[in-house]
mmCIF file of C-alpha atoms in Angstrom:
data_model
loop_
_atom_site.group_PDB
_atom_site.id
_atom_site.type_symbol
_atom_site.label_atom_id
_atom_site.label_comp_id
_atom_site.label_asym_id
_atom_site.label_seq_id
_atom_site.Cartn_x
_atom_site.Cartn_y
_atom_site.Cartn_z
ATOM 1 C CA MET A 1 51.286 5.418 24.758
ATOM 2 C CA ASN A 2 48.386 6.955 22.903
ATOM 3 C CA ALA A 3 49.569 5.052 19.836
ATOM 4 C CA HIS A 4 48.292 1.833 21.434
ATOM 5 C CA ILE A 5 44.770 3.156 21.947
ATOM 6 C CA THR A 6 42.350 1.744 19.391
ATOM 7 C CA PRO A 7 40.187 4.481 17.930
ATOM 8 C CA PRO A 8 36.454 3.934 18.347
ATOM 9 C CA ALA A 9 34.759 2.256 15.431
ATOM 10 C CA ALA A 10 32.654 4.502 13.273
ATOM 11 C CA ALA A 11 28.957 4.151 13.907
ATOM 12 C CA PRO A 12 27.188 2.302 11.076
ATOM 13 C CA LEU A 13 25.039 4.402 8.831
ATOM 14 C CA PRO A 14 21.354 4.060 9.613
ATOM 15 C CA ALA A 15 19.425 1.851 7.215
ATOM 16 C CA PRO A 16 17.180 3.780 4.832
ATOM 17 C CA ALA A 17 13.535 3.831 5.813
ATOM 18 C CA LEU A 18 11.092 1.605 3.964
ATOM 19 C CA ARG A 19 9.101 3.420 1.325
ATOM 20 C CA PRO A 20 5.356 2.775 0.955
ATOM 21 C CA VAL A 21 4.902 0.538 -2.057
ATOM 22 C CA ARG A 22 1.250 -0.541 -2.081
ATOM 23 C CA SER A 23 -0.121 2.580 -3.782
ATOM 24 C CA ALA A 24 2.653 2.542 -6.372
ATOM 25 C CA ALA A 25 1.965 -1.131 -7.047
ATOM 26 C CA LEU A 26 -1.770 -0.532 -7.484
ATOM 27 C CA PHE A 27 -1.115 2.328 -9.888
ATOM 28 C CA THR A 28 1.399 0.236 -11.814
ATOM 29 C CA THR A 29 -0.875 -2.777 -12.170
ATOM 30 C CA GLY A 30 -3.655 -0.466 -13.312
ATOM 31 C CA ALA A 31 -1.343 1.106 -15.897
ATOM 32 C CA LEU A 32 -0.245 -2.343 -17.089
ATOM 33 C CA GLY A 33 -3.878 -3.349 -17.468
ATOM 34 C CA LEU A 34 -4.603 -0.172 -19.418
ATOM 35 C CA ALA A 35 -1.660 -0.784 -21.741
ATOM 36 C CA GLY A 36 -2.745 -4.387 -22.287
ATOM 37 C CA ALA A 37 -6.278 -3.246 -23.101
ATOM 38 C CA ALA A 38 -4.908 -0.660 -25.541
ATOM 39 C CA TRP A 39 -3.023 -3.373 -27.413
ATOM 40 C CA VAL A 40 -6.112 -5.589 -27.529
ATOM 41 C CA LEU A 41 -7.904 -2.650 -29.130
ATOM 42 C CA ARG A 42 -5.063 -2.251 -31.632
ATOM 43 C CA ALA A 43 -5.368 -5.927 -32.530
ATOM 44 C CA VAL A 44 -9.121 -5.543 -33.103
ATOM 45 C CA TRP A 45 -8.516 -2.607 -35.462
ATOM 46 C CA GLU A 46 -5.779 -4.492 -37.308
ATOM 47 C CA VAL A 47 -8.172 -7.397 -37.878
ATOM 48 C CA ARG A 48 -10.770 -4.920 -39.123
ATOM 49 C CA LEU A 49 -8.240 -3.474 -41.555
ATOM 50 C CA SER A 50 -7.270 -6.934 -42.765
ATOM 51 C CA VAL A 51 -10.912 -7.969 -43.281
ATOM 52 C CA ALA A 52 -11.733 -4.710 -45.070
ATOM 53 C CA GLY A 53 -8.805 -5.245 -47.427
ATOM 54 C CA GLU A 54 -6.497 -2.728 -49.012
ATOM 55 C CA PRO A 55 -8.295 -0.035 -51.048
ATOM 56 C CA ALA A 56 -7.796 0.067 -54.794
ATOM 57 C CA SER A 57 -5.719 3.219 -54.327
ATOM 58 C CA GLY A 58 -3.054 1.194 -52.487
ATOM 59 C CA PRO A 59 -1.530 1.557 -49.010
ATOM 60 C CA PRO A 60 -1.560 4.912 -47.196
ATOM 61 C CA ASP A 61 2.234 5.219 -47.510
ATOM 62 C CA GLN A 62 2.824 4.982 -51.241
ATOM 63 C CA GLY A 63 6.565 5.545 -51.101
ATOM 64 C CA GLY A 64 8.727 8.488 -52.040
ATOM 65 C CA GLY A 65 7.132 10.588 -49.309
ATOM 66 C CA THR A 66 3.686 10.334 -50.935
ATOM 67 C CA HIS A 67 0.695 9.578 -48.701
ATOM 68 C CA ARG A 68 -2.852 9.268 -49.953
ATOM 69 C CA ALA A 69 -5.908 10.456 -48.033
ATOM 70 C CA LEU A 70 -6.991 8.023 -45.316
ATOM 71 C CA ASN A 71 -10.376 6.366 -45.223
ATOM 72 C CA SER A 72 -12.425 6.426 -42.004
ATOM 73 C CA LEU A 73 -11.161 3.048 -40.747
ATOM 74 C CA GLU A 74 -7.525 3.978 -41.309
ATOM 75 C CA ASP A 75 -8.073 7.339 -39.665
ATOM 76 C CA SER A 76 -9.595 5.672 -36.597
ATOM 77 C CA TYR A 77 -6.579 3.336 -36.386
ATOM 78 C CA HIS A 78 -4.375 6.419 -36.084
ATOM 79 C CA PHE A 79 -6.458 7.454 -33.066
ATOM 80 C CA VAL A 80 -6.239 3.963 -31.529
ATOM 81 C CA ASN A 81 -2.479 3.902 -32.101
ATOM 82 C CA THR A 82 -2.021 7.320 -30.483
ATOM 83 C CA ALA A 83 -4.123 6.289 -27.474
ATOM 84 C CA GLY A 84 -1.966 3.179 -27.122
ATOM 85 C CA GLY A 85 1.147 5.336 -27.139
ATOM 86 C CA PHE A 86 -0.184 7.451 -24.266
ATOM 87 C CA ALA A 87 -1.107 4.293 -22.338
ATOM 88 C CA ALA A 88 2.403 2.911 -22.851
ATOM 89 C CA LEU A 89 3.947 6.187 -21.676
ATOM 90 C CA LEU A 90 1.801 6.194 -18.528
ATOM 91 C CA CYS A 91 2.723 2.571 -17.894
ATOM 92 C CA ALA A 92 6.443 3.276 -18.288
ATOM 93 C CA GLY A 93 6.342 6.134 -15.778
ATOM 94 C CA ALA A 94 4.375 4.109 -13.222
ATOM 95 C CA PHE A 95 6.593 1.057 -13.641
ATOM 96 C CA ILE A 96 9.842 2.988 -13.197
ATOM 97 C CA GLY A 97 8.481 4.682 -10.087
ATOM 98 C CA TRP A 98 7.550 1.296 -8.632
ATOM 99 C CA MET A 99 10.976 -0.133 -9.509
ATOM 100 C CA TRP A 100 12.691 2.719 -7.686
ATOM 101 C CA ARG A 101 10.675 2.048 -4.546
ATOM 102 C CA ILE A 102 11.246 -1.706 -4.461
ATOM 103 C CA ARG A 103 14.980 -1.214 -5.074
ATOM 104 C CA ASP A 104 15.208 1.140 -2.086
ATOM 105 C CA ASN A 105 13.131 -1.195 0.039
ATOM 106 C CA GLY A 106 15.306 -4.164 -0.858
ATOM 107 C CA ARG A 107 18.306 -2.256 0.431
ATOM 108 C CA ALA A 108 16.487 -1.274 3.622
ATOM 109 C CA LEU A 109 15.365 -4.840 4.318
ATOM 110 C CA SER A 110 18.703 -6.538 3.600
ATOM 111 C CA GLY A 111 21.164 -3.821 4.623
ATOM 112 C CA VAL A 112 23.121 -4.587 1.447
ATOM 113 C CA ARG A 113 23.858 -2.053 -1.271
ATOM 114 C CA PRO A 114 22.087 -3.028 -4.532
ATOM 115 C CA ARG A 115 24.241 -4.339 -7.368
ATOM 116 C CA TYR A 116 22.814 -1.767 -9.763
ATOM 117 C CA SER A 117 23.100 1.939 -8.968
ATOM 118 C CA GLY A 118 19.910 3.981 -9.035
ATOM 119 C CA ILE A 119 20.549 5.575 -12.422
ATOM 120 C CA TRP A 120 20.079 2.173 -14.060
ATOM 121 C CA VAL A 121 16.426 2.174 -13.025
ATOM 122 C CA TYR A 122 16.068 4.652 -15.904
ATOM 123 C CA LEU A 123 19.006 4.029 -18.216
ATOM 124 C CA GLY A 124 18.706 0.256 -17.966
ATOM 125 C CA TRP A 125 15.762 0.411 -20.349
ATOM 126 C CA ILE A 126 17.409 2.438 -23.103
ATOM 127 C CA VAL A 127 21.154 1.683 -23.127
ATOM 128 C CA PRO A 128 21.769 -0.972 -25.790
ATOM 129 C CA VAL A 129 22.876 -4.458 -24.717
ATOM 130 C CA VAL A 130 22.465 -3.867 -20.968
ATOM 131 C CA ASN A 131 18.747 -3.320 -21.549
ATOM 132 C CA LEU A 132 18.584 -7.055 -22.252
ATOM 133 C CA TRP A 133 18.975 -7.892 -18.554
ATOM 134 C CA PHE A 134 19.421 -4.858 -16.266
ATOM 135 C CA PRO A 135 15.706 -4.133 -15.612
ATOM 136 C CA ARG A 136 15.035 -7.771 -14.760
ATOM 137 C CA GLY A 137 18.164 -7.842 -12.595
ATOM 138 C CA ILE A 138 17.057 -4.803 -10.604
ATOM 139 C CA ILE A 139 13.674 -6.367 -9.851
ATOM 140 C CA ALA A 140 15.139 -9.800 -9.089
ATOM 141 C CA ASP A 141 17.695 -8.289 -6.702
ATOM 142 C CA ALA A 142 14.989 -6.297 -4.919
ATOM 143 C CA TYR A 143 12.877 -9.423 -4.505
ATOM 144 C CA LEU A 144 15.729 -11.578 -3.183
ATOM 145 C CA ALA A 145 16.943 -8.774 -0.918
ATOM 146 C CA SER A 146 13.473 -8.708 0.613
ATOM 147 C CA THR A 147 13.815 -12.364 1.663
ATOM 148 C CA PRO A 148 17.278 -12.346 3.313
ATOM 149 C CA GLY A 149 16.455 -15.197 5.706
ATOM 150 C CA ALA A 150 14.826 -17.515 3.182
ATOM 151 C CA PRO A 151 17.256 -20.241 2.034
ATOM 152 C CA GLY A 152 17.123 -21.045 -1.637
ATOM 153 C CA ALA A 153 14.710 -18.219 -2.394
ATOM 154 C CA ARG A 154 13.766 -17.931 -6.058
ATOM 155 C CA VAL A 155 12.327 -15.104 -8.062
ATOM 156 C CA PRO A 156 8.650 -15.401 -9.025
ATOM 157 C CA ARG A 157 7.977 -17.304 -12.225
ATOM 158 C CA SER A 158 5.934 -14.346 -13.415
ATOM 159 C CA LEU A 159 9.130 -12.266 -13.491
ATOM 160 C CA ASN A 160 10.748 -14.569 -16.041
ATOM 161 C CA VAL A 161 7.572 -14.845 -18.112
ATOM 162 C CA TRP A 162 7.153 -11.065 -18.153
ATOM 163 C CA TRP A 163 10.769 -10.468 -19.119
ATOM 164 C CA GLY A 164 10.767 -13.152 -21.811
ATOM 165 C CA LEU A 165 7.706 -11.644 -23.467
ATOM 166 C CA TRP A 166 9.176 -8.155 -23.152
ATOM 167 C CA LEU A 167 12.314 -9.295 -24.974
ATOM 168 C CA VAL A 168 10.131 -10.703 -27.755
ATOM 169 C CA THR A 169 8.513 -7.297 -28.227
ATOM 170 C CA MET A 170 11.882 -5.538 -28.134
ATOM 171 C CA VAL A 171 14.327 -7.792 -29.972
ATOM 172 C CA GLY A 172 11.808 -8.761 -32.618
ATOM 173 C CA GLY A 173 11.192 -5.130 -33.564
ATOM 174 C CA VAL A 174 7.467 -5.592 -33.033
ATOM 175 C CA GLY A 175 4.909 -4.878 -30.343
ATOM 176 C CA LEU A 176 5.882 -1.808 -28.365
ATOM 177 C CA ILE A 177 9.026 -1.115 -30.376
ATOM 178 C CA TYR A 178 7.921 -0.097 -33.852
ATOM 179 C CA THR A 179 10.227 1.675 -36.257
ATOM 180 C CA ASP A 180 7.476 1.899 -38.892
ATOM 181 C CA SER A 181 5.122 4.850 -39.113
ATOM 182 C CA THR A 182 1.431 4.308 -38.414
ATOM 183 C CA ASP A 183 0.689 4.372 -42.141
ATOM 184 C CA GLU A 184 3.303 1.677 -42.713
ATOM 185 C CA ILE A 185 1.755 -0.437 -39.957
ATOM 186 C CA ILE A 186 -1.618 -0.096 -41.679
ATOM 187 C CA GLY A 187 0.016 -1.394 -44.851
ATOM 188 C CA ARG A 188 1.348 -4.366 -42.880
ATOM 189 C CA ALA A 189 -2.157 -5.043 -41.557
ATOM 190 C CA TYR A 190 -3.337 -5.358 -45.128
ATOM 191 C CA ASP A 191 -0.451 -7.605 -46.211
ATOM 192 C CA ASP A 192 0.576 -9.630 -43.145
ATOM 193 C CA VAL A 193 -1.755 -9.097 -40.216
ATOM 194 C CA TRP A 194 -0.603 -12.246 -38.394
ATOM 195 C CA GLN A 195 2.792 -10.771 -37.675
ATOM 196 C CA LEU A 196 1.139 -7.763 -36.058
ATOM 197 C CA LEU A 197 -1.281 -9.930 -34.075
ATOM 198 C CA THR A 198 1.569 -12.079 -32.797
ATOM 199 C CA ALA A 199 3.328 -8.929 -31.617
ATOM 200 C CA ASP A 200 0.154 -7.645 -29.993
ATOM 201 C CA ALA A 201 -0.292 -10.966 -28.183
ATOM 202 C CA ALA A 202 3.245 -10.704 -26.798
ATOM 203 C CA VAL A 203 2.553 -7.199 -25.477
ATOM 204 C CA VAL A 204 -0.730 -8.220 -23.873
ATOM 205 C CA GLY A 205 0.900 -11.314 -22.367
ATOM 206 C CA ALA A 206 3.739 -9.203 -20.971
ATOM 207 C CA ALA A 207 1.222 -6.807 -19.418
ATOM 208 C CA VAL A 208 -0.681 -9.658 -17.736
ATOM 209 C CA ALA A 209 2.515 -11.333 -16.498
ATOM 210 C CA GLY A 210 3.733 -7.937 -15.321
ATOM 211 C CA ILE A 211 0.633 -7.502 -13.166
ATOM 212 C CA PHE A 212 1.281 -10.837 -11.426
ATOM 213 C CA MET A 213 4.981 -10.003 -11.054
ATOM 214 C CA VAL A 214 4.343 -6.572 -9.504
ATOM 215 C CA ARG A 215 1.893 -8.100 -7.053
ATOM 216 C CA ALA A 216 4.325 -10.891 -6.087
ATOM 217 C CA VAL A 217 7.280 -8.578 -5.458
ATOM 218 C CA THR A 218 5.128 -6.068 -3.591
ATOM 219 C CA ALA A 219 3.615 -8.806 -1.414
ATOM 220 C CA VAL A 220 7.004 -10.156 -0.324
ATOM 221 C CA GLN A 221 8.208 -6.683 0.625
ATOM 222 C CA GLU A 222 5.060 -5.927 2.609
ATOM 223 C CA LYS A 223 5.394 -9.274 4.403
ATOM 224 C CA ALA A 224 9.053 -8.602 5.216
ATOM 225 C CA ALA A 225 8.196 -5.137 6.507
ATOM 226 C CA GLY A 226 5.691 -6.682 8.894
#
């Protein structure tokens, strides 16, 4: 007789609580602005190097592991480049922290498990091939999950602009992703500064688009949270 008794359904797991996102968004947009400003400064120094022209002694990296002494302008570019690296590192940390929060909030608002597990918030940037779309996918999913009742909801245009410019800096081997040493970049400024300036423009554009994208995603989550 007991075999015909239906066991009680398991109680659903409580939805995760919304995480505050405004402060993280403000810090992230500030870090993006700082990184963009750092790359503007790099571009200014690269133009200065190009205008000054290569010294008679040749480029700083003279091949075969030989490096000549730097002049004052080249030495200051090393400082500017190092400062830009610290700005990029700060920006990366702030951005990943913000991504983690909006992913969790998207799950809390929609009640649906995200397509990408949490580890991809970090690894999605560095694992080859998947880094071409995972970070954008995580943000897009969080945005759409925050608008569960909106038919035909679309991701912000700024998300696609930001990601397109980021891919330019990554796939093109320029911008943020340099394999050359600083001395080799100085040599490129002397020989082909326009390639460097194009890369710098892509980084600055990505930073600006990123600011608008962070604000748009944050705003929709705050609105959904009431």
